[in-house]
mmCIF file of C-alpha atoms in Angstrom:
data_model
loop_
_atom_site.group_PDB
_atom_site.id
_atom_site.type_symbol
_atom_site.label_atom_id
_atom_site.label_comp_id
_atom_site.label_asym_id
_atom_site.label_seq_id
_atom_site.Cartn_x
_atom_site.Cartn_y
_atom_site.Cartn_z
ATOM 1 C CA MET A 233 30.039 0.756 -18.996
ATOM 2 C CA THR A 234 27.327 1.469 -16.474
ATOM 3 C CA GLU A 235 23.979 -0.272 -16.374
ATOM 4 C CA VAL A 236 20.920 1.864 -17.180
ATOM 5 C CA CYS A 237 17.768 1.874 -15.058
ATOM 6 C CA ILE A 238 14.304 3.409 -15.289
ATOM 7 C CA ILE A 239 13.428 4.962 -11.950
ATOM 8 C CA GLY A 240 10.411 7.093 -12.813
ATOM 9 C CA ILE A 241 7.480 6.886 -15.218
ATOM 10 C CA GLY A 242 4.811 9.430 -16.068
ATOM 11 C CA ILE A 243 1.787 9.588 -18.326
ATOM 12 C CA HIS A 244 -0.837 11.962 -19.602
ATOM 13 C CA LYS A 245 -4.009 10.096 -20.500
ATOM 14 C CA PHE A 246 -4.317 9.185 -24.169
ATOM 15 C CA GLY A 247 -7.286 10.080 -26.372
ATOM 16 C CA ARG A 248 -8.713 13.584 -26.706
ATOM 17 C CA THR A 249 -8.117 16.347 -24.157
ATOM 18 C CA GLU A 250 -9.889 19.530 -25.180
ATOM 19 C CA GLY A 251 -8.270 22.772 -24.114
ATOM 20 C CA LYS A 252 -4.853 21.257 -23.440
ATOM 21 C CA THR A 253 -1.978 21.465 -25.899
ATOM 22 C CA GLY A 254 0.256 18.564 -26.755
ATOM 23 C CA ARG A 255 3.159 20.354 -25.091
ATOM 24 C CA GLN A 256 1.162 20.725 -21.883
ATOM 25 C CA GLN A 257 0.414 17.006 -21.982
ATOM 26 C CA GLY A 258 4.125 16.295 -22.372
ATOM 27 C CA ALA A 259 4.951 18.547 -19.431
ATOM 28 C CA HIS A 260 2.306 16.774 -17.359
ATOM 29 C CA ALA A 261 3.961 13.433 -18.130
ATOM 30 C CA VAL A 262 7.401 14.760 -17.120
ATOM 31 C CA ARG A 263 6.094 16.102 -13.821
ATOM 32 C CA ASP A 264 4.363 12.780 -13.196
ATOM 33 C CA ALA A 265 7.605 10.885 -13.857
ATOM 34 C CA LEU A 266 9.647 13.207 -11.642
ATOM 35 C CA LYS A 267 7.161 12.732 -8.806
ATOM 36 C CA ASP A 268 7.340 8.971 -9.292
ATOM 37 C CA ALA A 269 11.146 9.110 -9.002
ATOM 38 C CA GLY A 270 11.159 11.584 -6.110
ATOM 39 C CA LEU A 271 13.184 14.084 -8.119
ATOM 40 C CA GLU A 272 12.934 17.659 -9.380
ATOM 41 C CA TRP A 273 13.309 19.031 -12.898
ATOM 42 C CA SER A 274 16.469 20.810 -11.726
ATOM 43 C CA ASP A 275 18.007 17.377 -11.003
ATOM 44 C CA MET A 276 17.841 16.378 -14.658
ATOM 45 C CA GLN A 277 21.118 16.562 -16.561
ATOM 46 C CA PHE A 278 19.720 16.031 -20.067
ATOM 47 C CA ALA A 279 16.525 15.318 -21.990
ATOM 48 C CA TYR A 280 15.591 13.814 -25.347
ATOM 49 C CA GLY A 281 12.093 14.262 -26.669
ATOM 50 C CA GLY A 282 9.927 14.137 -29.733
ATOM 51 C CA SER A 283 6.618 15.249 -31.158
ATOM 52 C CA ALA A 284 5.284 15.072 -34.706
ATOM 53 C CA ALA A 285 2.442 17.602 -34.476
ATOM 54 C CA SER A 286 2.873 19.631 -31.283
ATOM 55 C CA GLY A 287 6.070 21.564 -31.794
ATOM 56 C CA ASN A 288 9.643 21.046 -30.709
ATOM 57 C CA ALA A 289 9.992 18.990 -27.554
ATOM 58 C CA ASP A 290 12.707 21.255 -26.191
ATOM 59 C CA SER A 291 10.053 23.948 -25.762
ATOM 60 C CA LEU A 292 8.941 21.949 -22.692
ATOM 61 C CA VAL A 293 11.525 23.941 -20.760
ATOM 62 C CA ASN A 294 9.078 26.858 -20.874
ATOM 63 C CA GLU A 295 6.651 24.693 -18.903
ATOM 64 C CA LEU A 296 9.124 22.874 -16.654
ATOM 65 C CA GLY A 297 11.779 25.465 -15.898
ATOM 66 C CA LEU A 298 14.674 27.282 -17.542
ATOM 67 C CA THR A 299 17.557 25.334 -16.021
ATOM 68 C CA GLY A 300 19.934 25.354 -18.991
ATOM 69 C CA ILE A 301 19.453 21.628 -19.495
ATOM 70 C CA GLN A 302 20.782 19.899 -22.626
ATOM 71 C CA PHE A 303 17.541 19.102 -24.485
ATOM 72 C CA VAL A 304 17.681 17.434 -27.900
ATOM 73 C CA ASN A 305 14.691 17.148 -30.256
ATOM 74 C CA VAL A 306 14.150 13.727 -31.842
ATOM 75 C CA SER A 307 12.045 12.901 -34.916
ATOM 76 C CA ASN A 308 11.765 9.420 -36.405
ATOM 77 C CA GLY A 309 8.163 8.775 -37.430
ATOM 78 C CA CYS A 310 6.264 6.367 -35.207
ATOM 79 C CA ALA A 311 9.634 5.268 -33.800
ATOM 80 C CA THR A 312 10.233 8.747 -32.337
ATOM 81 C CA GLY A 313 9.696 7.563 -28.758
ATOM 82 C CA GLY A 314 12.029 4.624 -29.232
ATOM 83 C CA SER A 315 14.604 6.947 -30.767
ATOM 84 C CA ALA A 316 14.395 9.345 -27.818
ATOM 85 C CA LEU A 317 14.842 6.412 -25.463
ATOM 86 C CA ILE A 318 17.916 4.970 -27.174
ATOM 87 C CA SER A 319 19.445 8.448 -27.184
ATOM 88 C CA ALA A 320 18.896 8.773 -23.437
ATOM 89 C CA TYR A 321 20.069 5.202 -22.851
ATOM 90 C CA THR A 322 23.320 5.836 -24.738
ATOM 91 C CA SER A 323 23.975 9.069 -22.839
ATOM 92 C CA ILE A 324 23.933 7.203 -19.533
ATOM 93 C CA LYS A 325 25.514 3.987 -20.824
ATOM 94 C CA SER A 326 28.545 5.976 -21.958
ATOM 95 C CA GLY A 327 29.051 7.333 -18.442
ATOM 96 C CA GLN A 328 28.602 10.945 -19.511
ATOM 97 C CA TYR A 329 25.456 11.498 -17.424
ATOM 98 C CA ASP A 330 23.694 9.952 -14.418
ATOM 99 C CA LEU A 331 20.123 11.260 -14.687
ATOM 100 C CA GLY A 332 17.951 12.220 -17.622
ATOM 101 C CA VAL A 333 14.547 12.218 -19.297
ATOM 102 C CA ALA A 334 13.073 10.634 -22.401
ATOM 103 C CA VAL A 335 9.729 12.214 -23.302
ATOM 104 C CA GLY A 336 7.269 11.975 -26.155
ATOM 105 C CA PHE A 337 3.935 13.690 -26.729
ATOM 106 C CA ASP A 338 1.536 14.670 -29.486
ATOM 107 C CA LYS A 339 -1.837 16.165 -30.266
ATOM 108 C CA HIS A 340 -2.969 15.104 -33.730
ATOM 109 C CA PRO A 341 -6.060 16.499 -35.439
ATOM 110 C CA ARG A 342 -8.993 14.190 -36.050
ATOM 111 C CA GLY A 343 -8.891 12.092 -39.174
ATOM 112 C CA ALA A 344 -6.080 10.241 -40.906
ATOM 113 C CA PHE A 345 -2.406 11.051 -40.552
ATOM 114 C CA ASN A 346 -1.226 13.424 -43.255
ATOM 115 C CA SER A 347 1.830 12.275 -45.167
ATOM 116 C CA ASP A 348 4.023 14.161 -47.602
ATOM 117 C CA PRO A 349 5.813 11.803 -50.030
ATOM 118 C CA ALA A 350 8.472 14.428 -50.752
ATOM 119 C CA SER A 351 9.573 14.373 -47.103
ATOM 120 C CA ARG A 352 10.384 10.674 -47.592
ATOM 121 C CA GLY A 353 12.360 11.248 -50.785
ATOM 122 C CA LEU A 354 9.490 10.019 -52.994
ATOM 123 C CA GLU A 355 7.944 11.512 -56.123
ATOM 124 C CA ARG A 356 4.394 12.884 -56.313
ATOM 125 C CA TRP A 357 3.140 9.782 -58.155
ATOM 126 C CA TYR A 358 3.528 7.773 -54.955
ATOM 127 C CA GLY A 359 0.863 9.851 -53.263
ATOM 128 C CA GLU A 360 -1.278 10.288 -56.357
ATOM 129 C CA THR A 361 -1.674 6.508 -56.728
ATOM 130 C CA GLY A 362 -2.846 6.201 -53.122
ATOM 131 C CA LEU A 363 0.199 4.405 -51.763
ATOM 132 C CA SER A 364 0.967 7.245 -49.386
ATOM 133 C CA LEU A 365 -2.282 6.363 -47.622
ATOM 134 C CA THR A 366 -0.764 3.974 -45.111
ATOM 135 C CA THR A 367 -3.985 2.046 -44.565
ATOM 136 C CA GLN A 368 -3.483 0.675 -48.084
ATOM 137 C CA PHE A 369 0.121 -0.293 -47.419
ATOM 138 C CA PHE A 370 -0.741 -2.167 -44.229
ATOM 139 C CA ALA A 371 -3.672 -3.844 -45.943
ATOM 140 C CA MET A 372 -1.580 -5.037 -48.871
ATOM 141 C CA LYS A 373 1.112 -6.378 -46.558
ATOM 142 C CA ILE A 374 -1.200 -8.326 -44.238
ATOM 143 C CA ASN A 375 -3.348 -9.583 -47.138
ATOM 144 C CA ARG A 376 -0.303 -11.189 -48.744
ATOM 145 C CA TYR A 377 0.899 -12.494 -45.376
ATOM 146 C CA MET A 378 -2.478 -14.091 -44.630
ATOM 147 C CA GLN A 379 -2.458 -15.873 -47.968
ATOM 148 C CA GLU A 380 1.116 -17.098 -47.573
ATOM 149 C CA HIS A 381 0.834 -18.277 -43.969
ATOM 150 C CA GLY A 382 -2.754 -19.339 -43.431
ATOM 151 C CA ILE A 383 -3.993 -16.551 -41.147
ATOM 152 C CA SER A 384 -7.796 -16.332 -40.982
ATOM 153 C CA HIS A 385 -9.993 -13.243 -40.938
ATOM 154 C CA GLU A 386 -11.312 -14.359 -37.563
ATOM 155 C CA THR A 387 -7.803 -14.283 -36.086
ATOM 156 C CA LEU A 388 -7.277 -10.824 -37.568
ATOM 157 C CA GLY A 389 -10.430 -9.696 -35.777
ATOM 158 C CA MET A 390 -9.471 -11.387 -32.507
ATOM 159 C CA VAL A 391 -6.383 -9.197 -32.235
ATOM 160 C CA ALA A 392 -8.541 -6.066 -32.281
ATOM 161 C CA GLN A 393 -11.075 -7.637 -29.937
ATOM 162 C CA LYS A 394 -8.273 -8.322 -27.429
ATOM 163 C CA ALA A 395 -7.010 -4.761 -27.742
ATOM 164 C CA PHE A 396 -10.371 -3.284 -26.757
ATOM 165 C CA ARG A 397 -10.809 -5.829 -23.971
ATOM 166 C CA ASN A 398 -7.425 -4.887 -22.504
ATOM 167 C CA GLY A 399 -8.071 -1.187 -23.065
ATOM 168 C CA LYS A 400 -11.169 -1.455 -20.875
ATOM 169 C CA LEU A 401 -8.837 -2.351 -17.992
ATOM 170 C CA ASN A 402 -6.513 0.605 -18.627
ATOM 171 C CA PRO A 403 -7.619 3.913 -17.054
ATOM 172 C CA ASN A 404 -5.276 5.854 -19.346
ATOM 173 C CA ALA A 405 -6.518 4.300 -22.599
ATOM 174 C CA TRP A 406 -8.639 6.203 -25.100
ATOM 175 C CA ARG A 407 -11.050 3.448 -26.123
ATOM 176 C CA ARG A 408 -12.326 1.651 -23.053
ATOM 177 C CA ASP A 409 -15.374 -0.130 -24.423
ATOM 178 C CA GLU A 410 -15.191 -3.746 -25.498
ATOM 179 C CA VAL A 411 -16.047 -4.478 -29.126
ATOM 180 C CA ASP A 412 -17.333 -7.948 -29.950
ATOM 181 C CA LEU A 413 -15.744 -10.016 -32.694
ATOM 182 C CA ASP A 414 -18.726 -9.842 -35.043
ATOM 183 C CA THR A 415 -18.701 -6.034 -34.885
ATOM 184 C CA VAL A 416 -14.947 -5.907 -35.539
ATOM 185 C CA LEU A 417 -15.210 -8.208 -38.548
ATOM 186 C CA HIS A 418 -18.278 -6.567 -40.107
ATOM 187 C CA SER A 419 -17.574 -2.895 -39.454
ATOM 188 C CA ASP A 420 -16.777 -0.603 -42.392
ATOM 189 C CA MET A 421 -14.106 -2.051 -44.665
ATOM 190 C CA LEU A 422 -11.382 0.578 -44.983
ATOM 191 C CA SER A 423 -8.671 -1.274 -46.895
ATOM 192 C CA TYR A 424 -9.261 -4.969 -47.431
ATOM 193 C CA PRO A 425 -8.924 -7.054 -45.298
ATOM 194 C CA LEU A 426 -8.772 -4.399 -42.542
ATOM 195 C CA THR A 427 -11.993 -2.971 -41.114
ATOM 196 C CA LYS A 428 -12.568 0.206 -39.143
ATOM 197 C CA TYR A 429 -12.094 -1.387 -35.733
ATOM 198 C CA MET A 430 -8.806 -3.031 -36.722
ATOM 199 C CA PHE A 431 -6.950 0.288 -37.039
ATOM 200 C CA CYS A 432 -5.482 2.680 -34.507
ATOM 201 C CA SER A 433 -6.256 6.395 -34.867
ATOM 202 C CA PRO A 434 -4.303 9.644 -34.478
ATOM 203 C CA ALA A 435 -4.561 10.650 -30.835
ATOM 204 C CA GLU A 436 -3.205 12.758 -28.000
ATOM 205 C CA GLY A 437 -1.110 11.943 -24.971
ATOM 206 C CA GLY A 438 2.308 12.080 -23.383
ATOM 207 C CA ILE A 439 4.810 9.738 -21.743
ATOM 208 C CA ALA A 440 8.012 10.477 -19.830
ATOM 209 C CA LEU A 441 10.651 8.168 -18.398
ATOM 210 C CA ILE A 442 13.388 9.065 -15.904
ATOM 211 C CA LEU A 443 16.599 7.162 -16.612
ATOM 212 C CA ALA A 444 19.531 6.754 -14.247
ATOM 213 C CA SER A 445 22.833 4.987 -14.001
ATOM 214 C CA GLU A 446 22.715 1.977 -11.697
ATOM 215 C CA GLU A 447 24.757 3.837 -9.087
ATOM 216 C CA ALA A 448 22.426 6.836 -9.149
ATOM 217 C CA ALA A 449 19.351 4.581 -9.162
ATOM 218 C CA ARG A 450 20.362 3.084 -5.819
ATOM 219 C CA ARG A 451 20.162 6.541 -4.263
ATOM 220 C CA TYR A 452 16.549 7.096 -5.300
ATOM 221 C CA THR A 453 14.694 3.796 -5.410
ATOM 222 C CA ASN A 454 14.751 0.238 -4.141
ATOM 223 C CA ARG A 455 12.887 -1.065 -7.178
ATOM 224 C CA PRO A 456 14.635 0.068 -10.352
ATOM 225 C CA VAL A 457 13.771 -1.540 -13.664
ATOM 226 C CA HIS A 458 16.926 -2.363 -15.588
ATOM 227 C CA LEU A 459 17.025 -1.441 -19.269
ATOM 228 C CA ARG A 460 19.073 -4.437 -20.371
ATOM 229 C CA ALA A 461 18.901 -3.673 -24.068
ATOM 230 C CA CYS A 462 17.877 -0.763 -26.260
ATOM 231 C CA THR A 463 18.289 -1.046 -30.028
ATOM 232 C CA LEU A 464 17.227 0.668 -33.240
ATOM 233 C CA ARG A 465 17.656 -0.461 -36.834
ATOM 234 C CA THR A 466 16.653 0.860 -40.254
ATOM 235 C CA ARG A 467 15.643 -1.151 -43.311
ATOM 236 C CA HIS A 468 17.797 -3.175 -45.689
ATOM 237 C CA TYR A 469 17.408 -3.203 -49.455
ATOM 238 C CA GLY A 470 14.541 -5.517 -50.356
ATOM 239 C CA ALA A 471 12.474 -4.952 -47.217
ATOM 240 C CA PHE A 472 8.873 -3.981 -48.011
ATOM 241 C CA GLU A 473 8.193 -1.191 -45.542
ATOM 242 C CA VAL A 474 5.998 1.885 -45.167
ATOM 243 C CA PHE A 475 6.721 4.291 -48.052
ATOM 244 C CA SER A 476 8.553 1.623 -50.094
ATOM 245 C CA PRO A 477 8.128 2.659 -53.768
ATOM 246 C CA TYR A 478 8.653 -0.910 -55.001
ATOM 247 C CA LEU A 479 8.623 -4.588 -54.022
ATOM 248 C CA ALA A 480 12.047 -6.102 -54.688
ATOM 249 C CA LEU A 481 12.334 -9.440 -56.474
ATOM 250 C CA GLU A 482 14.320 -10.803 -53.552
ATOM 251 C CA ARG A 483 12.783 -9.948 -50.194
ATOM 252 C CA ALA A 484 14.881 -8.901 -47.200
ATOM 253 C CA PRO A 485 13.782 -9.208 -43.570
ATOM 254 C CA SER A 486 12.126 -6.261 -41.825
ATOM 255 C CA PRO A 487 14.311 -3.972 -39.677
ATOM 256 C CA THR A 488 12.407 -5.445 -36.742
ATOM 257 C CA VAL A 489 14.133 -8.791 -37.300
ATOM 258 C CA PHE A 490 17.543 -7.180 -36.894
ATOM 259 C CA ALA A 491 16.612 -4.859 -34.009
ATOM 260 C CA SER A 492 15.018 -7.665 -32.002
ATOM 261 C CA LYS A 493 17.884 -10.093 -32.570
ATOM 262 C CA VAL A 494 20.425 -7.557 -31.332
ATOM 263 C CA ALA A 495 18.236 -6.680 -28.320
ATOM 264 C CA PHE A 496 18.047 -10.304 -27.199
ATOM 265 C CA GLU A 497 21.796 -10.744 -27.697
ATOM 266 C CA MET A 498 22.548 -7.598 -25.672
ATOM 267 C CA ALA A 499 20.326 -8.748 -22.816
ATOM 268 C CA GLY A 500 21.534 -12.349 -22.899
ATOM 269 C CA VAL A 501 17.980 -13.697 -23.080
ATOM 270 C CA GLY A 502 15.625 -15.028 -25.723
ATOM 271 C CA PRO A 503 12.019 -14.474 -26.805
ATOM 272 C CA GLU A 504 10.944 -17.431 -24.680
ATOM 273 C CA ASP A 505 12.124 -15.582 -21.549
ATOM 274 C CA MET A 506 9.739 -12.633 -21.961
ATOM 275 C CA ASP A 507 6.928 -12.462 -19.386
ATOM 276 C CA VAL A 508 5.154 -9.444 -20.891
ATOM 277 C CA ILE A 509 5.368 -8.111 -24.450
ATOM 278 C CA GLN A 510 4.477 -4.848 -26.166
ATOM 279 C CA ILE A 511 4.686 -4.793 -29.979
ATOM 280 C CA GLN A 512 3.554 -2.282 -32.562
ATOM 281 C CA ASP A 513 -0.073 -2.737 -33.594
ATOM 282 C CA THR A 514 -0.742 0.123 -35.984
ATOM 283 C CA GLU A 515 -3.507 -2.249 -37.053
ATOM 284 C CA SER A 516 -4.299 -5.814 -36.074
ATOM 285 C CA GLY A 517 -2.333 -7.288 -38.970
ATOM 286 C CA ALA A 518 0.821 -5.548 -37.769
ATOM 287 C CA GLU A 519 0.610 -7.286 -34.395
ATOM 288 C CA ILE A 520 0.348 -10.645 -36.144
ATOM 289 C CA MET A 521 3.325 -10.049 -38.422
ATOM 290 C CA HIS A 522 5.417 -8.494 -35.670
ATOM 291 C CA MET A 523 4.951 -11.546 -33.468
ATOM 292 C CA ALA A 524 7.063 -13.503 -35.936
ATOM 293 C CA GLU A 525 9.441 -10.673 -36.838
ATOM 294 C CA ASN A 526 10.337 -10.254 -33.155
ATOM 295 C CA GLY A 527 11.036 -13.951 -32.800
ATOM 296 C CA PHE A 528 8.066 -14.981 -30.662
ATOM 297 C CA CYS A 529 6.838 -17.556 -33.171
ATOM 298 C CA ARG A 530 7.291 -18.822 -36.709
ATOM 299 C CA ASP A 531 5.306 -17.358 -39.589
ATOM 300 C CA GLY A 532 1.860 -18.929 -39.498
ATOM 301 C CA ASP A 533 2.009 -20.048 -35.861
ATOM 302 C CA GLN A 534 0.037 -16.920 -34.901
ATOM 303 C CA GLU A 535 -3.196 -18.592 -36.026
ATOM 304 C CA LYS A 536 -3.020 -21.226 -33.304
ATOM 305 C CA LEU A 537 -1.441 -19.006 -30.646
ATOM 306 C CA ILE A 538 -4.129 -16.333 -30.929
ATOM 307 C CA GLN A 539 -7.026 -18.765 -31.303
ATOM 308 C CA GLU A 540 -5.908 -20.631 -28.163
ATOM 309 C CA GLY A 541 -5.555 -17.433 -26.101
ATOM 310 C CA HIS A 542 -1.794 -17.465 -25.590
ATOM 311 C CA THR A 543 -1.492 -13.719 -26.269
ATOM 312 C CA GLU A 544 -4.076 -12.797 -23.633
ATOM 313 C CA ILE A 545 -3.085 -11.233 -20.287
ATOM 314 C CA GLY A 546 -3.166 -14.647 -18.640
ATOM 315 C CA GLY A 547 -1.536 -16.457 -21.583
ATOM 316 C CA LYS A 548 2.016 -17.673 -22.025
ATOM 317 C CA MET A 549 2.968 -14.629 -24.135
ATOM 318 C CA PRO A 550 0.771 -11.692 -23.051
ATOM 319 C CA ILE A 551 0.921 -9.082 -25.808
ATOM 320 C CA ASN A 552 -0.190 -5.427 -25.637
ATOM 321 C CA THR A 553 -1.664 -5.722 -22.170
ATOM 322 C CA ASP A 554 -2.631 -2.029 -22.113
ATOM 323 C CA GLY A 555 -4.649 -2.257 -25.335
ATOM 324 C CA GLY A 556 -1.806 -1.246 -27.650
ATOM 325 C CA CYS A 557 -2.212 1.428 -30.308
ATOM 326 C CA ILE A 558 -5.650 0.115 -31.258
ATOM 327 C CA ALA A 559 -7.156 0.993 -27.860
ATOM 328 C CA ASN A 560 -4.854 3.872 -26.920
ATOM 329 C CA GLY A 561 -4.602 5.581 -30.270
ATOM 330 C CA GLU A 562 -1.274 6.797 -31.585
ATOM 331 C CA PRO A 563 0.199 10.109 -30.573
ATOM 332 C CA ILE A 564 3.344 9.543 -32.641
ATOM 333 C CA GLY A 565 5.869 11.010 -30.213
ATOM 334 C CA ALA A 566 4.542 9.009 -27.278
ATOM 335 C CA SER A 567 3.717 5.528 -28.610
ATOM 336 C CA GLY A 568 7.106 3.863 -28.223
ATOM 337 C CA LEU A 569 7.490 5.228 -24.696
ATOM 338 C CA ARG A 570 3.953 4.125 -23.784
ATOM 339 C CA GLN A 571 5.039 0.552 -24.408
ATOM 340 C CA VAL A 572 7.956 0.922 -21.962
ATOM 341 C CA TYR A 573 5.690 2.638 -19.430
ATOM 342 C CA GLU A 574 3.362 -0.373 -19.531
ATOM 343 C CA VAL A 575 6.144 -2.925 -19.135
ATOM 344 C CA VAL A 576 7.602 -1.014 -16.173
ATOM 345 C CA LEU A 577 4.155 -1.027 -14.516
ATOM 346 C CA GLN A 578 3.852 -4.760 -15.123
ATOM 347 C CA LEU A 579 7.319 -5.546 -13.767
ATOM 348 C CA ARG A 580 6.599 -3.458 -10.670
ATOM 349 C CA GLY A 581 3.319 -5.308 -10.167
ATOM 350 C CA ASP A 582 1.384 -2.029 -10.436
ATOM 351 C CA ALA A 583 -0.799 -2.721 -13.498
ATOM 352 C CA GLY A 584 -3.994 -3.257 -11.527
ATOM 353 C CA ALA A 585 -6.808 -5.134 -13.254
ATOM 354 C CA ARG A 586 -4.608 -5.954 -16.248
ATOM 355 C CA GLN A 587 -1.666 -7.215 -14.204
ATOM 356 C CA VAL A 588 0.077 -10.220 -15.750
ATOM 357 C CA PRO A 589 0.031 -13.071 -13.195
ATOM 358 C CA ASN A 590 2.995 -14.811 -11.549
ATOM 359 C CA SER A 591 5.095 -11.694 -10.892
ATOM 360 C CA PRO A 592 6.673 -10.999 -14.307
ATOM 361 C CA LYS A 593 10.406 -10.345 -14.211
ATOM 362 C CA THR A 594 11.317 -9.645 -17.837
ATOM 363 C CA GLY A 595 9.555 -7.578 -20.502
ATOM 364 C CA TYR A 596 9.984 -6.569 -24.125
ATOM 365 C CA THR A 597 8.922 -3.650 -26.294
ATOM 366 C CA HIS A 598 8.958 -3.048 -30.040
ATOM 367 C CA VAL A 599 7.920 0.047 -31.955
ATOM 368 C CA TYR A 600 7.912 0.392 -35.723
ATOM 369 C CA GLY A 601 7.799 3.553 -37.816
ATOM 370 C CA GLY A 602 8.099 4.696 -41.403
ATOM 371 C CA PRO A 603 9.967 4.561 -43.633
ATOM 372 C CA GLY A 604 11.161 1.319 -42.005
ATOM 373 C CA VAL A 605 12.603 1.930 -38.521
ATOM 374 C CA SER A 606 12.293 -0.448 -35.574
ATOM 375 C CA ALA A 607 13.304 0.058 -31.948
ATOM 376 C CA CYS A 608 13.295 -2.678 -29.315
ATOM 377 C CA THR A 609 14.000 -2.938 -25.589
ATOM 378 C CA VAL A 610 14.429 -5.654 -22.988
ATOM 379 C CA LEU A 611 13.637 -4.736 -19.378
ATOM 380 C CA GLN A 612 14.190 -6.700 -16.162
ATOM 381 C CA VAL A 613 13.728 -6.409 -12.407
#
């Protein structure tokens, strides 16, 4: 089976773009990625794309050109981008195609994400009791985790502080102002122990990646980034995930544990080999828990690692170097692909002021979505 490479990356700035639809932002990202790869839309053999709030992704052909391309819509919650990517990866890995696109975009209205319990197979009571408000779910999960593993409120705040500090260095981020730790910790309490500045927000933006077989990649670039692993897993019985209507007596690991383990096995590397890391930070507690779920530390070790600066850009495990969801916001269709975009930039040495030192060679991404879906990648140069 052929190796899969990323040869082009494109982005539309995240945040709020008045007067521009989500679909137009997605098209912008595709054109940007095609330019980066030195290719045309007519060269693409297939596309996978997703959007939660901006219409079917296949409608991008109206913006990009009516070439008859195979274009498949993908929808998988916050893991939509990761799902589009694994679909594109598999299409090339199988040998069926040589060149294709994975794209994600969205334009969410201001305010909280709307959620319909019925769409998740849940009864109305789930929403009526407030559990469909995901801020409460994340708060309950991190509150229990903090008590079980000795994570302090200060460390919770430091994750958000880092996100804004890194976002300041990212010209495509939404929130580019630093927020001091005291402000993070004492801002409005939304769902204890999570304050206003610890959460991401619905946003706008688009990301596109051009994928190629290794043979095709050699024709277009001398610096491909190899997609060594691309995995996706759903939840097991007993996992406490977004939209879980119960907490089982016997807990099962998160789908992230399984997706990450398989990704490392596929790539033939381990967590200790990662030079740059992107993990889902729907809120600052998620980043803490996902550090352990992805195998980068044991439960509870996050307290020391974060306090000692190991997750900073210059640390031994730089995490969310572009500011993550907290600084970029979350356009659902684009978030998982944004992570890959950032790692590709880092591995190319093109991340500018936020560049990880010592020429990183291997990177990792992890995106998590409801009702318990995780997608992971390992990338190398």
